[in-house]
PDB file of C-alpha atoms in Angstrom:
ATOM      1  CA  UNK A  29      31.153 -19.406  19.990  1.00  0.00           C
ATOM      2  CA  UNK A  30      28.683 -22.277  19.283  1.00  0.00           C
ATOM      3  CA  UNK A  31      28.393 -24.805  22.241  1.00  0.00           C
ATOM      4  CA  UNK A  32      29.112 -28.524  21.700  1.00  0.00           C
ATOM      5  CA  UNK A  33      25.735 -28.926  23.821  1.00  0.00           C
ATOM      6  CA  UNK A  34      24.044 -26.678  21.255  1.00  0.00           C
ATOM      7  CA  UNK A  35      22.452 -28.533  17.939  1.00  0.00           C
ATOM      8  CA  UNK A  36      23.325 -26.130  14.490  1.00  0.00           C
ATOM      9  CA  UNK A  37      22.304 -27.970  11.424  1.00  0.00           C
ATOM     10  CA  UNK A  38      25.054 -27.469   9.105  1.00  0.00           C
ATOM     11  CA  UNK A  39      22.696 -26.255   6.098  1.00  0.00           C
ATOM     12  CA  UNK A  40      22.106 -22.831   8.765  1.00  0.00           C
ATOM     13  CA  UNK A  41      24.049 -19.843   8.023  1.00  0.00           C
ATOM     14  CA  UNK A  42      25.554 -18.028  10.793  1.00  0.00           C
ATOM     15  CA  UNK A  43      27.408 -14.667  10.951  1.00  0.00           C
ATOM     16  CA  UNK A  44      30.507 -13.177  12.595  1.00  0.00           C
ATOM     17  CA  UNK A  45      30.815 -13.705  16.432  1.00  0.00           C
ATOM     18  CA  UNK A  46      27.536 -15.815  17.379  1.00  0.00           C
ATOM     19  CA  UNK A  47      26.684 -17.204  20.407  1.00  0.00           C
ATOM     20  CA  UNK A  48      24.735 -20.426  20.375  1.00  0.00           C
ATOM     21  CA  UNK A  49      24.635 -21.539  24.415  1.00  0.00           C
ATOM     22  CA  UNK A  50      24.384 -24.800  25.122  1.00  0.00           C
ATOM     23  CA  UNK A  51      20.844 -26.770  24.472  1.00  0.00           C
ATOM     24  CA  UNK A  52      19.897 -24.136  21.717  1.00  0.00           C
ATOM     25  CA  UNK A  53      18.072 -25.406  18.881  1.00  0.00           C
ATOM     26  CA  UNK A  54      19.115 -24.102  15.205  1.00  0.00           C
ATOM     27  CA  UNK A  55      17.562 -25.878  12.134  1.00  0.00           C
ATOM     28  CA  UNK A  56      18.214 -25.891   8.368  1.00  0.00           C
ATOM     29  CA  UNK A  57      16.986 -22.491   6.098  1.00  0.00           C
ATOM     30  CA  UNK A  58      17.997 -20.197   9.483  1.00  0.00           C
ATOM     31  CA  UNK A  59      20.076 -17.042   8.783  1.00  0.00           C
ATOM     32  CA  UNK A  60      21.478 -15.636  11.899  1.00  0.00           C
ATOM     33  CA  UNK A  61      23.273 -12.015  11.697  1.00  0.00           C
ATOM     34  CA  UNK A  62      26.361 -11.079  13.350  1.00  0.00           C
ATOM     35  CA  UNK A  63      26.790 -10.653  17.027  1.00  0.00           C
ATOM     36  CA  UNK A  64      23.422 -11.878  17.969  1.00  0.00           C
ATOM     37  CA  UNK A  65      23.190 -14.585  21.158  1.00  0.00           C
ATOM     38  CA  UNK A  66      21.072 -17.316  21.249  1.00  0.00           C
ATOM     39  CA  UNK A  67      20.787 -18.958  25.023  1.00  0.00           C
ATOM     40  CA  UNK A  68      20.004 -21.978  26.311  1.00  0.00           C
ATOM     41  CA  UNK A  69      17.042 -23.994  25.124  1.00  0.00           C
ATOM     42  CA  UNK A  70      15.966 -20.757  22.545  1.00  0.00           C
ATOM     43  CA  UNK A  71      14.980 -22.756  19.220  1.00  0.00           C
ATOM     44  CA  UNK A  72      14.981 -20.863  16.076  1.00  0.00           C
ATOM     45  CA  UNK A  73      13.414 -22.373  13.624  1.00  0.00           C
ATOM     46  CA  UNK A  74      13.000 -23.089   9.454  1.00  0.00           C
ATOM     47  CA  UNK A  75      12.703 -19.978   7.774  1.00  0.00           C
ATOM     48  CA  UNK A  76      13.706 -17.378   9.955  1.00  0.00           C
ATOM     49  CA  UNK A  77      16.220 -14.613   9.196  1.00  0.00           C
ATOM     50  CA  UNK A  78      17.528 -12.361  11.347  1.00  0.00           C
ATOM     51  CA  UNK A  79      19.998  -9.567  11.520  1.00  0.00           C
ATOM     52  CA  UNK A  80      22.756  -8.367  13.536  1.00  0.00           C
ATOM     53  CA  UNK A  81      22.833  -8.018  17.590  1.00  0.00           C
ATOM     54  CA  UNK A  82      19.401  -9.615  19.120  1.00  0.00           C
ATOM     55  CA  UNK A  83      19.817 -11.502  21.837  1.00  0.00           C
ATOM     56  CA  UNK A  84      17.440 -14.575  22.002  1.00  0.00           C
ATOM     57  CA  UNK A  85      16.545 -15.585  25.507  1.00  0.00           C
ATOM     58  CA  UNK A  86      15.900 -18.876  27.431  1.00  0.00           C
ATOM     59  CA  UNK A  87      12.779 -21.079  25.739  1.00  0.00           C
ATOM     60  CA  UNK A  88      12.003 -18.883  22.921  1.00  0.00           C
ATOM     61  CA  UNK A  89      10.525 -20.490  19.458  1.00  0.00           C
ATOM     62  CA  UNK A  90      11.389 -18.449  16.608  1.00  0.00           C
ATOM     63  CA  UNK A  91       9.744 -19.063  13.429  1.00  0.00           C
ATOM     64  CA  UNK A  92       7.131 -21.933  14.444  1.00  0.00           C
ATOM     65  CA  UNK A  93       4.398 -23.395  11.926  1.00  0.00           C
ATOM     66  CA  UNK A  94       1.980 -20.568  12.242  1.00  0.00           C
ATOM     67  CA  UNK A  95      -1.484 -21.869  13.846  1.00  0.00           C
ATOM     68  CA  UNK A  96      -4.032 -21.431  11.412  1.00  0.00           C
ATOM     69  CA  UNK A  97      -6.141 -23.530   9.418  1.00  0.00           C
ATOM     70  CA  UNK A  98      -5.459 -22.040   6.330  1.00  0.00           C
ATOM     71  CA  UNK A  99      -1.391 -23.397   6.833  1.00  0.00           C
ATOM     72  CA  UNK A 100      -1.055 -26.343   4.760  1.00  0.00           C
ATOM     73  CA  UNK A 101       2.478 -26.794   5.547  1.00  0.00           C
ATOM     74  CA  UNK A 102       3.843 -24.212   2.908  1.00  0.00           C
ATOM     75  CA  UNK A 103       7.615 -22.091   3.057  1.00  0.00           C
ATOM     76  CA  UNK A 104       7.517 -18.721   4.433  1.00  0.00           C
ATOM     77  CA  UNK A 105       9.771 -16.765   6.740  1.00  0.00           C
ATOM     78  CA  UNK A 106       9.900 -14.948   9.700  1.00  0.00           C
ATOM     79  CA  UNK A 107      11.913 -12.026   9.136  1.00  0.00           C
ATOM     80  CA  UNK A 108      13.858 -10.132  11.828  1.00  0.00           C
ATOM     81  CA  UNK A 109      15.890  -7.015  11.980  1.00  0.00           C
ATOM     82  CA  UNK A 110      18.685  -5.471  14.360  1.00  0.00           C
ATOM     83  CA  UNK A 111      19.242  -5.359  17.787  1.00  0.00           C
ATOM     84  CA  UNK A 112      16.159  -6.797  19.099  1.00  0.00           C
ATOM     85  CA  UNK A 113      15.687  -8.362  22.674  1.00  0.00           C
ATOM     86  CA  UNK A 114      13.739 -11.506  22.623  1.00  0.00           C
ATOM     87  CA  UNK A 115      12.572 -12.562  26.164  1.00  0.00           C
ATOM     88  CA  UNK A 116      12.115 -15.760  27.483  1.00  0.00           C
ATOM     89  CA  UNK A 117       8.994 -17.862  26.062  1.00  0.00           C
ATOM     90  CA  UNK A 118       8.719 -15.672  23.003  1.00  0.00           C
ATOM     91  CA  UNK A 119       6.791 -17.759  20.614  1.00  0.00           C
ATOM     92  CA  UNK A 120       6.696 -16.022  17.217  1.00  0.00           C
ATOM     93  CA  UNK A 121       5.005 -17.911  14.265  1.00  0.00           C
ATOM     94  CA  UNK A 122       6.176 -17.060  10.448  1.00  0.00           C
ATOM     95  CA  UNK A 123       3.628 -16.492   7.641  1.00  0.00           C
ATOM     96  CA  UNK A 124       1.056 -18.929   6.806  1.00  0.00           C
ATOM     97  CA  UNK A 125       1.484 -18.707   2.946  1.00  0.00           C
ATOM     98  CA  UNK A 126       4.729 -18.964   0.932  1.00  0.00           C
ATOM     99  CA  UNK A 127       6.045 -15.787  -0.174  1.00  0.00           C
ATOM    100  CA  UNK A 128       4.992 -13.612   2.984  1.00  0.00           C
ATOM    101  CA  UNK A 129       6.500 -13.386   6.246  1.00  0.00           C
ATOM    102  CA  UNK A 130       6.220 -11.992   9.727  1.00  0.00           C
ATOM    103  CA  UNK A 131       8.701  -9.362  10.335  1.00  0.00           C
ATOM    104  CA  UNK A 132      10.161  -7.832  13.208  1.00  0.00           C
ATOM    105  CA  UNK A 133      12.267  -4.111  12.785  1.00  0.00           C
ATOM    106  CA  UNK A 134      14.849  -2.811  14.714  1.00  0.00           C
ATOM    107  CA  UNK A 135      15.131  -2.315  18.308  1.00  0.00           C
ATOM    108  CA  UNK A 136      12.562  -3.985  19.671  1.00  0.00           C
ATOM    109  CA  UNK A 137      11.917  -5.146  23.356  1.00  0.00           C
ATOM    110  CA  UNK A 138       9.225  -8.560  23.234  1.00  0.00           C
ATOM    111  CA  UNK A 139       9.122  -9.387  26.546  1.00  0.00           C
ATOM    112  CA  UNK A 140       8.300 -12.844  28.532  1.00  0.00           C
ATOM    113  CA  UNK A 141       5.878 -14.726  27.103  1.00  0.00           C
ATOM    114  CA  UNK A 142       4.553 -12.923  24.396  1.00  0.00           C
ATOM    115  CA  UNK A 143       2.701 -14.817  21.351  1.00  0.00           C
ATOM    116  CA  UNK A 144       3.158 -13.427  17.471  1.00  0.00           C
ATOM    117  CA  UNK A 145       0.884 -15.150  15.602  1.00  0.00           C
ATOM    118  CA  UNK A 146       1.364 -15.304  11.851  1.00  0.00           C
ATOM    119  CA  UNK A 147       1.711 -12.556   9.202  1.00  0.00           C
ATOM    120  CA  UNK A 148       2.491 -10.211  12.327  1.00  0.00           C
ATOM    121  CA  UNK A 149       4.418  -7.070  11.116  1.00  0.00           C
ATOM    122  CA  UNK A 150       6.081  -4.829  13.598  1.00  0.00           C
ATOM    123  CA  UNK A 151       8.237  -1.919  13.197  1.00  0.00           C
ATOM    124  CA  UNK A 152      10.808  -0.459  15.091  1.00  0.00           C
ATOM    125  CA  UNK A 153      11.677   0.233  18.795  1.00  0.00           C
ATOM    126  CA  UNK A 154       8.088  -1.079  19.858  1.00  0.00           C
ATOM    127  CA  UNK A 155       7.681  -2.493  23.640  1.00  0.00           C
ATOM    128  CA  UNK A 156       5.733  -5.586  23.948  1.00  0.00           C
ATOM    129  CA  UNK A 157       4.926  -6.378  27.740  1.00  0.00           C
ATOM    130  CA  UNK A 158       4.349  -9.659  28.958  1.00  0.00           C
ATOM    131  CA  UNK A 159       1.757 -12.233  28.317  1.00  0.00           C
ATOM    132  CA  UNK A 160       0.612  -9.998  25.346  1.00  0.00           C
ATOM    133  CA  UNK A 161      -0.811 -11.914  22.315  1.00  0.00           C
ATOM    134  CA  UNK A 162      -1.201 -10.648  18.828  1.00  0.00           C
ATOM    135  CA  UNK A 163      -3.047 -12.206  16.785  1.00  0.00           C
ATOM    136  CA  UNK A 164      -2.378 -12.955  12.823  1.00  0.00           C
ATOM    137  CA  UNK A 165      -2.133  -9.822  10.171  1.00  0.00           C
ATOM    138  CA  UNK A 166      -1.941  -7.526  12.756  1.00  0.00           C
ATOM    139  CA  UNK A 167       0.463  -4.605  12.450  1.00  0.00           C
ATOM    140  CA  UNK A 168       2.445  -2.098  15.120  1.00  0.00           C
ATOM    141  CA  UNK A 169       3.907   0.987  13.890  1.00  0.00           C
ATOM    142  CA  UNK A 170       6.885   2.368  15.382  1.00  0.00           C
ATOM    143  CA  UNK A 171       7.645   3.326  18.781  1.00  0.00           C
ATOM    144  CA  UNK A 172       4.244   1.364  20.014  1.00  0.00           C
ATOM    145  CA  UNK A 173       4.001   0.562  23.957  1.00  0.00           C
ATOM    146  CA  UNK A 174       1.746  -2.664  25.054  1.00  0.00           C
ATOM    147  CA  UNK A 175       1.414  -3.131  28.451  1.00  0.00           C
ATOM    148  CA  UNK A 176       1.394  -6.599  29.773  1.00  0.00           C
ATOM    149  CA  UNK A 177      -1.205  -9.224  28.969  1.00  0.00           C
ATOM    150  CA  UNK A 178      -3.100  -7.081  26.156  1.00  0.00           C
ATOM    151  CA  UNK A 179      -5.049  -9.038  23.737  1.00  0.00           C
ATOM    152  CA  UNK A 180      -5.051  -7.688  19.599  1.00  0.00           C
ATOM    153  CA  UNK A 181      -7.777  -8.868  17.185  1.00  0.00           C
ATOM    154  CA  UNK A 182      -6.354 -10.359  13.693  1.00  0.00           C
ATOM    155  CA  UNK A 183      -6.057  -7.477  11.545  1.00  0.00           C
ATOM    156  CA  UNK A 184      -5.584  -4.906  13.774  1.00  0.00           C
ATOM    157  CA  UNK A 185      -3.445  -2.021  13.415  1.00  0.00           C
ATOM    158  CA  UNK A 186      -2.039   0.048  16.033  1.00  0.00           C
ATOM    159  CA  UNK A 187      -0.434   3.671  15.247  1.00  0.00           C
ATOM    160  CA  UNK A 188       3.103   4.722  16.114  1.00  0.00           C
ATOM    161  CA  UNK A 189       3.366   6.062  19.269  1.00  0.00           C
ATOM    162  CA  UNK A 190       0.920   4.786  21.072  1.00  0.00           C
ATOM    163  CA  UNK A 191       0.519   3.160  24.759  1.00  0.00           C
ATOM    164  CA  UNK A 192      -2.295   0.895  25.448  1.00  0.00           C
ATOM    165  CA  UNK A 193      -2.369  -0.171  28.856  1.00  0.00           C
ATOM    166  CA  UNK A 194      -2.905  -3.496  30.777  1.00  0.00           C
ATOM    167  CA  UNK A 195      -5.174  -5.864  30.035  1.00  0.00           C
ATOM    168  CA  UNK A 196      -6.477  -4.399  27.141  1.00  0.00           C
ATOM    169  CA  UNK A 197      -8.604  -6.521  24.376  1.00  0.00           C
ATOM    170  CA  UNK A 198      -8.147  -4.352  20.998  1.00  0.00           C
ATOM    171  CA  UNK A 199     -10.983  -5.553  18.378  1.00  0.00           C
ATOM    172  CA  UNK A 200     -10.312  -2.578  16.152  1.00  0.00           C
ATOM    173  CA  UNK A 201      -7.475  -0.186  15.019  1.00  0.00           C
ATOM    174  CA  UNK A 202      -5.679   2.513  17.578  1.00  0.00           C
ATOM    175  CA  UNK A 203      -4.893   5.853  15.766  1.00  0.00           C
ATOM    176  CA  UNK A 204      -1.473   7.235  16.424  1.00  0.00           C
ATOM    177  CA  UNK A 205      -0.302   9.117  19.537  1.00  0.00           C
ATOM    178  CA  UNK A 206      -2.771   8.215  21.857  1.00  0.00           C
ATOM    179  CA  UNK A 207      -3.371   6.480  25.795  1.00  0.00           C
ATOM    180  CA  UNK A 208      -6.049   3.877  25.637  1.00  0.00           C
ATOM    181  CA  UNK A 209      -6.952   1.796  28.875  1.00  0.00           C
ATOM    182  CA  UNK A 210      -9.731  -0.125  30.323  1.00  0.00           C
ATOM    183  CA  UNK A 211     -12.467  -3.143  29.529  1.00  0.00           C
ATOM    184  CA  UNK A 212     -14.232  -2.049  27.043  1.00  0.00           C
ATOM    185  CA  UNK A 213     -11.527  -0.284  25.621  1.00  0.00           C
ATOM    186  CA  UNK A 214     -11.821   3.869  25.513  1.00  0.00           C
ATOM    187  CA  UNK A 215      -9.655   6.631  24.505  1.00  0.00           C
ATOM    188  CA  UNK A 216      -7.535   7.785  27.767  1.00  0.00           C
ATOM    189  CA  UNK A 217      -5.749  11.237  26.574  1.00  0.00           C
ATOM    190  CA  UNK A 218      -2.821  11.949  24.364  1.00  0.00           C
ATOM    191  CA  UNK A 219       0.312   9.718  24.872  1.00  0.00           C
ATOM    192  CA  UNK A 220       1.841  13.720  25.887  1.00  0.00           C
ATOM    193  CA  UNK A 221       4.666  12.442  28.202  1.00  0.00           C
ATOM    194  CA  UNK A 222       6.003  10.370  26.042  1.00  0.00           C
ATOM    195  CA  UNK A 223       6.058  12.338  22.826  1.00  0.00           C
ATOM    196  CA  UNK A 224       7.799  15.308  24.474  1.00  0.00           C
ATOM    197  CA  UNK A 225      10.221  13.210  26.005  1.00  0.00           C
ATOM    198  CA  UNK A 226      11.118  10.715  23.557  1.00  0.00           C
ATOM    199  CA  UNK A 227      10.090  12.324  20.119  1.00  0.00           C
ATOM    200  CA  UNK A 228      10.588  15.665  20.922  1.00  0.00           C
ATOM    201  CA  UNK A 229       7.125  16.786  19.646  1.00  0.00           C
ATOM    202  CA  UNK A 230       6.600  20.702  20.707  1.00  0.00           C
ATOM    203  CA  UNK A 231       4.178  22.392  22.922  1.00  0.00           C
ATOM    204  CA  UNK A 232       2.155  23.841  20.154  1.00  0.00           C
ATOM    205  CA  UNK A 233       1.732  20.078  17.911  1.00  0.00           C
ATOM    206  CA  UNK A 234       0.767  18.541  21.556  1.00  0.00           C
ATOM    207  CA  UNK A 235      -1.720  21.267  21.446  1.00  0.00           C
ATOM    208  CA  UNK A 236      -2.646  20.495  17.864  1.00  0.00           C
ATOM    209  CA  UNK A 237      -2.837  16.632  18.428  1.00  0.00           C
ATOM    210  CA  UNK A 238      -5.228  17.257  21.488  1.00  0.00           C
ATOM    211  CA  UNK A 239      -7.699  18.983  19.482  1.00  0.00           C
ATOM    212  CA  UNK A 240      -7.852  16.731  16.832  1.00  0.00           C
ATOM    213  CA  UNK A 241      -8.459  13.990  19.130  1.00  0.00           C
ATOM    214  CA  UNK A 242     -10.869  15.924  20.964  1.00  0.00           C
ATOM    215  CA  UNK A 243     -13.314  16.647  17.959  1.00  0.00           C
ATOM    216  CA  UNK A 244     -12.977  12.845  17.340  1.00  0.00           C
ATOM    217  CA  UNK A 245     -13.300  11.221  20.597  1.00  0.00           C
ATOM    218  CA  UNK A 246     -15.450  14.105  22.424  1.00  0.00           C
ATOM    219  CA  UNK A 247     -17.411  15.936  19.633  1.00  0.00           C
ATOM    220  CA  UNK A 248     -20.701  14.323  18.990  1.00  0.00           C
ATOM    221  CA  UNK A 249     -19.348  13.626  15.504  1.00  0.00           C
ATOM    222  CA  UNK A 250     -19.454  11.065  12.898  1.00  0.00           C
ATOM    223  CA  UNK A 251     -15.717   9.904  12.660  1.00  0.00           C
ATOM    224  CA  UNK A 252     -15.789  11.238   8.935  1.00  0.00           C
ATOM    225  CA  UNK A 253     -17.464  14.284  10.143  1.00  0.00           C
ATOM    226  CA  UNK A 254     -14.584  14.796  12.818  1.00  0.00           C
ATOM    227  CA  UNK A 255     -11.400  13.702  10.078  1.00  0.00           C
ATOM    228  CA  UNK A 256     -13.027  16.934   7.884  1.00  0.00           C
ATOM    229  CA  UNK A 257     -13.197  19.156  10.845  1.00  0.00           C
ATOM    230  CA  UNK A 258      -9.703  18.396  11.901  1.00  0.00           C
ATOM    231  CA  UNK A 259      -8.791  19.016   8.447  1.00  0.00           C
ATOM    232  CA  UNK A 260     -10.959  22.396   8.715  1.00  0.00           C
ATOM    233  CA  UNK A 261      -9.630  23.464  11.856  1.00  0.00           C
ATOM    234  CA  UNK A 262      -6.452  22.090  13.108  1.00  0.00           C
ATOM    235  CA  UNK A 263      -3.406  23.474  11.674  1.00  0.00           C
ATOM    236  CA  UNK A 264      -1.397  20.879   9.697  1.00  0.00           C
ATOM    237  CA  UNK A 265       1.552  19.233  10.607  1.00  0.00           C
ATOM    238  CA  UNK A 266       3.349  15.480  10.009  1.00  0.00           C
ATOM    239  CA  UNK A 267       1.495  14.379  12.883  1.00  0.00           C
ATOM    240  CA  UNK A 268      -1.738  15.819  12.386  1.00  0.00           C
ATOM    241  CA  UNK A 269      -1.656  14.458   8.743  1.00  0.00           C
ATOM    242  CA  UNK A 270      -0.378  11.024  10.126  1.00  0.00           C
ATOM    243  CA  UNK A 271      -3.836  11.022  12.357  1.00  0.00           C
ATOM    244  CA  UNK A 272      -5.862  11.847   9.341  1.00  0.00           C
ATOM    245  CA  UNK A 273      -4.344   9.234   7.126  1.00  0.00           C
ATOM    246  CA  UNK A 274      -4.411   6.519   9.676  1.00  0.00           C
ATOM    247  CA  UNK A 275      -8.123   7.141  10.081  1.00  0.00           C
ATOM    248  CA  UNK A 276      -8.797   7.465   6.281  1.00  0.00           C
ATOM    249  CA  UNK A 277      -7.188   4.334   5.874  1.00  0.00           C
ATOM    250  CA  UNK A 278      -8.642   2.215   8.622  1.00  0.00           C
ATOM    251  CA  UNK A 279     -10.252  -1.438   7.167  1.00  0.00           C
ATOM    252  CA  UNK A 280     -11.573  -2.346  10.878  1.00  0.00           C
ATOM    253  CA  UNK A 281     -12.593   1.133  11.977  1.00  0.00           C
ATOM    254  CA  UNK A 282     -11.099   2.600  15.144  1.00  0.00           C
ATOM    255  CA  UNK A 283     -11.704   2.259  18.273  1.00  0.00           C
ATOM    256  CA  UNK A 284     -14.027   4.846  19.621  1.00  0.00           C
TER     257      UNK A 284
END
C-alpha cells in the first residue's frame, strides 16, 4: 500500500507488499525489498537498496550525502539487508566515493537517533542504542551490542560479540567477545552471559577465552608478546583463533 500523502518517484523500484505511510519520502535510484514499511516522514534516499522486511520508522534519512570533505557529489549506495528495524531519527549516510557503499546485514536493531556516517559496514543482528554515532570506515562484526550514546573513531573496528557500554568514546579497535565500559575506555571482563546464552559457547571455551584475555589485558605483556602466549598456551578453538586474528590484523591497535 503506498499512501496518496506519500511522494514515490516513479524511476524507484519497489517490491511485493510495501508500505509507504503517508508523508514518506522515496526518490529516484531507491530499491525497496518486499514487505518492508516505510512510516511517516522516513525519507529514503538516492542510492539506497534494501531488502526484504525492515521497517523504517518516523524521521529517518536513509542514504544521505555522506559528510565529508572528500564527497564531491559522486554515486554510491547505501546497501541494506533483511529484516532490519530502523528507529526513529536514524540518519545513515552512503559511501563517499562511487563504487563503495555503506552496508547494513540482516537483523539489525539501530535504535533512535543513531548517526552512520559514510563507508560504515555492519553485519548482522548487531544492537545499536540510542544517540550512538559511528563515524566513517568503521566496521561492526556480528552480534555487536552498543549501548546508548557511544562515540566510534573513523576506522574503527569492533569484534563480534561484543558489548561496550554507555557512553563510551572508542579511538581504537575492540577484540571479539569482550565487556568494555568507562571514560577512558578499559577492558571490563568477558561478554560470558551473553555468549552462553545466545551463542551457546561452552563452559570450557568461556574458560579458554578468559585466559586469553587475561594474558592480554592483565599480563605485563607486550600485545605481540601476549597473541604468542595465547597461541603457546591456550588451547585452540574458532574463538580463540578469531581473538588471535582480530588482533593480528588490527590497523588502529586495540584498545588496552
Amino acid at each position: 500500500m503506498i499512501s496518496p500523502l506519500a511522494y514515490v518517484d516513479p524511476e524507484a523500484k519497489l517490491g511485493k507488499n510495501v508500505t509507504v505511510m503517508p508523508f514518506a519520502y522515496i526518490e529516484k535510484d531507491v530499491e525497496i525489498g518486499d514487505d518492508c514499511i516505510i512510516m511517516p516522514h522516513a525519507n529514503v534516499l538516492k542510492g539506497t537498496r534494501m531488502g526484504k522486511g525492515n521497517r523504517i520508522h518516523q524521521n529517518a534519512v536513509l542514504g544521505s550525502e555522506p559528510q565529508d570533505f572528500h564527497f564531491t557529489g559522486e554515486d554510491s549506495n547505501l546497501v541494506i539487508g533483511d529484516n532490519n528495524d530502523i528507529r526513529e531519527n536514524v540518519v545513515i549516510s552512503r559511501a563517499t566515493f562511487t563504487g563503495n557503499a555503506t552496508t547494513i546485514g540482516n537483523g539489525n536493531f539501530l535504535m533512535d537517533r543513531v548517526h552512520l556516517c559514510h563507508d560504515v559496514h555492519i553485519s548482522n543482528n548487531c544492537v545499536v542504542g540510542i544517540g550512538t554515532t559511528i563515524a566513517g570506515e568503521c566496521i561492526l562484526d556480528d552480534c555487536v551490542i552498543l549501548s546508548g550514546n557511544v562515540t566510534l573513531h573513523q576506522y574503527c573496528h569492533i569484534g563480534r560479540w561484543t558489548l561496550i557500554q554507555s557512553g563510551c568514546r572508542i579511538s581504537k579497535d575492540v577484540p571479539p567477545y569482550i565487556i568494555m565500559s568507562g571514560n577512558p575506555v578499559a577492558y571490563h571482563g568477558v561478554n560470558a552471559v551473553v555468549l552462553s546464552q545466545h551463542h551457546n559457547t561452552t563452559e570450557r571455551i568461556l574458560r579458554h577465552i578468559v585466559n586469553a584475555y587475561r594474558l592480554i589485558y592483565q599480563g605485563n605483556f607486550s600485545v605481540q608478546d601476549a597473541v604468542q602466549k595465547i597461541v603457546d598456551q591456550v588451547p585452540m578453538s574458532e574463538e580463540i583463533e578469531t581473538i588471535v586474528n582480530f588482533i593480528k590484523n588490527s590497523k588502529r591497535g586495540i584498545v588496552r
